[in-house]
Amino acid sequence: MKCRRCKAPAVIEIPRHNAAFCRECFLRHCREQVRRAIDEHRMFVPGDRVLVAVSGGKDSLALWHLLTELGIDADGLYLGLGIGEYSDESGRYARDFAARVGAGLHEVDLPTDYGYDVPGAARATRRSPCGACGLSKRHLFNGFALEHGYDVVATGHNLDDEAAVLLGNVLRWETGYLGRQHPVLPATDGFVKKVKPLVRLGEREMAAYCVLNGIDYQIEECPMADGNRHLGLKTTLNALEEQSPGTKAAFLFGFLARGHGRFADASDAERETLAPCSGCGGPTSTGGLCAFCSLRVRVSNPQPVALRTGR
Ligand code: AMP
Ligand code: FES
Ligand code: ZN
């Protein structure tokens, strides 16, 4: 197998592009894909203060590295979720990488700063840990960026993540989510701009990018039950991709080009009903406490478990 670009021995094959690359040309391919996503969707404007959400996994560390390579300075934000040894380890990977590249890393810790952890929140709400986890991440990334004067938050969602989320939203016709599923969400009242510069790169490419750059990342998946809620959807998409390479990219990019606009009204309508949360002042559609503040209340005052009387 030879590199498509320079004919040197290839180290990776990418069936979706009907191509194989040597190390140098592969790293260049990754930079080009990220540059293309950034330009196509106008993710950054000169002078933007950029915050990268880094989990210690391959995607967000590769993203931070790629942005630096492209000359985009960014600080990192690591959120400690309080998931035992898993969180201790993920924090170490994020800190080690920041130290290696000499970049600034902010840290927020759910147990220390907010008095709860993801397993505790799951118990208190008796819902999936991912719900409380995702809600906390969205709220705190946004709040931290606004409070500290960042213009844009970048996350490491890749092509596989986005295609799986899209499939999940289509299967349930979640029109509001479909209207918001885009590599760029512009800043609106109470919300900082959010971007996903890795949408053109798949999971395998990000793992290879880290290995070829000697970036140590956390391989272990989240141990919480249901931790990777999109696993089943990813497996399904992988089977389709295997039969017909390029399916995932066609699904996602076809939606962005021809489907997304049709759902924008649904998410605009949701946004118009937003008012400030009575707890934190952040935007909410509930008219009282936002979902994050309600979660904090529930975690600090767990509801008694209803007893069945057996009648
Ligand atoms: P996930 O929600 O786990 O699929 O992760 C998607 C993206 O969210 C990652 O690529 C990171 O950019 C960000 N992220 C996830 N977990 C954390 C965390 N604990 N701290 C900071 N960023 C995170
Ligand atoms: Fe959020 Fe596992 S990382 S529940
Ligand atoms: Zn609130």
PDB file of N, CA, C and O and ligand atoms in Angstrom, residues 55 81 83 86-87 118-119 128-134 137 221-229, ligand 2:
ATOM      1  N   SER A  55     -11.254  16.456  27.410  1.00  0.00           N
ATOM      2  CA  SER A  55     -11.672  15.386  28.319  1.00  0.00           C
ATOM      3  C   SER A  55     -10.514  14.457  28.663  1.00  0.00           C
ATOM      4  O   SER A  55     -10.658  13.613  29.537  1.00  0.00           O
ATOM      5  N   LEU A  81     -15.626  15.090  36.495  1.00  0.00           N
ATOM      6  CA  LEU A  81     -17.012  14.637  36.629  1.00  0.00           C
ATOM      7  C   LEU A  81     -17.235  13.811  37.899  1.00  0.00           C
ATOM      8  O   LEU A  81     -18.357  13.441  38.215  1.00  0.00           O
ATOM      9  N   ILE A  83     -16.156  10.716  38.462  1.00  0.00           N
ATOM     10  CA  ILE A  83     -16.434   9.293  38.189  1.00  0.00           C
ATOM     11  C   ILE A  83     -15.204   8.478  38.603  1.00  0.00           C
ATOM     12  O   ILE A  83     -14.510   7.887  37.763  1.00  0.00           O
ATOM     13  N   TYR A  86     -11.702   6.717  36.872  1.00  0.00           N
ATOM     14  CA  TYR A  86     -11.820   7.136  35.469  1.00  0.00           C
ATOM     15  C   TYR A  86     -11.572   8.644  35.339  1.00  0.00           C
ATOM     16  O   TYR A  86     -10.825   9.097  34.470  1.00  0.00           O
ATOM     17  N   SER A  87     -12.187   9.422  36.237  1.00  0.00           N
ATOM     18  CA  SER A  87     -12.007  10.879  36.175  1.00  0.00           C
ATOM     19  C   SER A  87     -10.595  11.271  36.614  1.00  0.00           C
ATOM     20  O   SER A  87      -9.998  12.187  36.029  1.00  0.00           O
ATOM     21  N   VAL A 118     -21.223  12.885  39.002  1.00  0.00           N
ATOM     22  CA  VAL A 118     -22.161  12.297  38.034  1.00  0.00           C
ATOM     23  C   VAL A 118     -22.865  11.055  38.599  1.00  0.00           C
ATOM     24  O   VAL A 118     -24.087  10.939  38.479  1.00  0.00           O
ATOM     25  N   PRO A 119     -22.130  10.128  39.288  1.00  0.00           N
ATOM     26  CA  PRO A 119     -22.858   8.981  39.831  1.00  0.00           C
ATOM     27  C   PRO A 119     -23.919   9.408  40.850  1.00  0.00           C
ATOM     28  O   PRO A 119     -25.041   8.875  40.855  1.00  0.00           O
ATOM     29  N   SER A 128     -30.512   8.142  33.655  1.00  0.00           N
ATOM     30  CA  SER A 128     -29.214   7.708  33.144  1.00  0.00           C
ATOM     31  C   SER A 128     -28.131   8.725  33.511  1.00  0.00           C
ATOM     32  O   SER A 128     -28.373   9.939  33.471  1.00  0.00           O
ATOM     33  N   PRO A 129     -26.933   8.243  33.894  1.00  0.00           N
ATOM     34  CA  PRO A 129     -25.858   9.182  34.256  1.00  0.00           C
ATOM     35  C   PRO A 129     -25.531  10.134  33.112  1.00  0.00           C
ATOM     36  O   PRO A 129     -25.168  11.284  33.334  1.00  0.00           O
ATOM     37  N   CYS A 130     -25.695   9.659  31.867  1.00  0.00           N
ATOM     38  CA  CYS A 130     -25.356  10.503  30.709  1.00  0.00           C
ATOM     39  C   CYS A 130     -26.200  11.763  30.651  1.00  0.00           C
ATOM     40  O   CYS A 130     -25.735  12.799  30.188  1.00  0.00           O
ATOM     41  N   GLY A 131     -27.446  11.671  31.118  1.00  0.00           N
ATOM     42  CA  GLY A 131     -28.316  12.850  31.085  1.00  0.00           C
ATOM     43  C   GLY A 131     -27.732  13.944  31.967  1.00  0.00           C
ATOM     44  O   GLY A 131     -27.520  15.081  31.530  1.00  0.00           O
ATOM     45  N   ALA A 132     -27.431  13.589  33.234  1.00  0.00           N
ATOM     46  CA  ALA A 132     -26.884  14.557  34.188  1.00  0.00           C
ATOM     47  C   ALA A 132     -25.504  15.028  33.744  1.00  0.00           C
ATOM     48  O   ALA A 132     -25.139  16.201  33.895  1.00  0.00           O
ATOM     49  N   CYS A 133     -24.741  14.106  33.164  1.00  0.00           N
ATOM     50  CA  CYS A 133     -23.383  14.407  32.728  1.00  0.00           C
ATOM     51  C   CYS A 133     -23.412  15.410  31.568  1.00  0.00           C
ATOM     52  O   CYS A 133     -22.750  16.451  31.605  1.00  0.00           O
ATOM     53  N   GLY A 134     -24.230  15.131  30.554  1.00  0.00           N
ATOM     54  CA  GLY A 134     -24.312  16.006  29.376  1.00  0.00           C
ATOM     55  C   GLY A 134     -24.838  17.386  29.748  1.00  0.00           C
ATOM     56  O   GLY A 134     -24.324  18.415  29.302  1.00  0.00           O
ATOM     57  N   LYS A 137     -22.103  19.305  31.548  1.00  0.00           N
ATOM     58  CA  LYS A 137     -21.064  19.752  30.618  1.00  0.00           C
ATOM     59  C   LYS A 137     -21.543  20.967  29.832  1.00  0.00           C
ATOM     60  O   LYS A 137     -20.849  21.979  29.764  1.00  0.00           O
ATOM     61  N   GLU A 221     -13.140   3.643  28.118  1.00  0.00           N
ATOM     62  CA  GLU A 221     -14.418   4.350  27.944  1.00  0.00           C
ATOM     63  C   GLU A 221     -15.016   4.633  29.313  1.00  0.00           C
ATOM     64  O   GLU A 221     -14.674   3.974  30.294  1.00  0.00           O
ATOM     65  N   CYS A 222     -15.935   5.555  29.372  1.00  0.00           N
ATOM     66  CA  CYS A 222     -16.610   5.874  30.635  1.00  0.00           C
ATOM     67  C   CYS A 222     -17.260   4.617  31.220  1.00  0.00           C
ATOM     68  O   CYS A 222     -17.967   3.900  30.511  1.00  0.00           O
ATOM     69  N   PRO A 223     -17.008   4.327  32.508  1.00  0.00           N
ATOM     70  CA  PRO A 223     -17.534   3.094  33.096  1.00  0.00           C
ATOM     71  C   PRO A 223     -18.994   3.173  33.525  1.00  0.00           C
ATOM     72  O   PRO A 223     -19.573   2.160  33.911  1.00  0.00           O
ATOM     73  N   MET A 224     -19.594   4.354  33.483  1.00  0.00           N
ATOM     74  CA  MET A 224     -20.984   4.444  33.925  1.00  0.00           C
ATOM     75  C   MET A 224     -21.853   3.629  32.967  1.00  0.00           C
ATOM     76  O   MET A 224     -21.638   3.649  31.760  1.00  0.00           O
ATOM     77  N   ALA A 225     -22.857   2.972  33.537  1.00  0.00           N
ATOM     78  CA  ALA A 225     -23.768   2.191  32.699  1.00  0.00           C
ATOM     79  C   ALA A 225     -24.294   3.135  31.642  1.00  0.00           C
ATOM     80  O   ALA A 225     -24.573   4.297  31.932  1.00  0.00           O
ATOM     81  N   ASP A 226     -24.411   2.694  30.417  1.00  0.00           N
ATOM     82  CA  ASP A 226     -24.999   3.537  29.395  1.00  0.00           C
ATOM     83  C   ASP A 226     -24.065   4.700  29.036  1.00  0.00           C
ATOM     84  O   ASP A 226     -24.462   5.680  28.440  1.00  0.00           O
ATOM     85  N   GLY A 227     -22.779   4.586  29.500  1.00  0.00           N
ATOM     86  CA  GLY A 227     -21.836   5.690  29.327  1.00  0.00           C
ATOM     87  C   GLY A 227     -21.731   6.164  27.892  1.00  0.00           C
ATOM     88  O   GLY A 227     -21.711   7.355  27.635  1.00  0.00           O
ATOM     89  N   ASN A 228     -21.649   5.234  26.970  1.00  0.00           N
ATOM     90  CA  ASN A 228     -21.584   5.662  25.583  1.00  0.00           C
ATOM     91  C   ASN A 228     -22.934   5.402  24.929  1.00  0.00           C
ATOM     92  O   ASN A 228     -23.202   4.364  24.355  1.00  0.00           O
ATOM     93  N   ARG A 229     -23.788   6.421  25.067  1.00  0.00           N
ATOM     94  CA  ARG A 229     -25.179   6.204  24.672  1.00  0.00           C
ATOM     95  C   ARG A 229     -25.340   6.005  23.177  1.00  0.00           C
ATOM     96  O   ARG A 229     -26.356   5.533  22.719  1.00  0.00           O
TER      97      ARG A 229
HETATM   98 FE1  FES B   2     -20.700  11.296  30.977  1.00  0.00          FE
HETATM   99 FE2  FES B   2     -19.809   8.907  31.277  1.00  0.00          FE
HETATM  100  S1  FES B   2     -18.727  10.623  30.548  1.00  0.00           S
HETATM  101  S2  FES B   2     -21.728   9.587  31.874  1.00  0.00           S
END
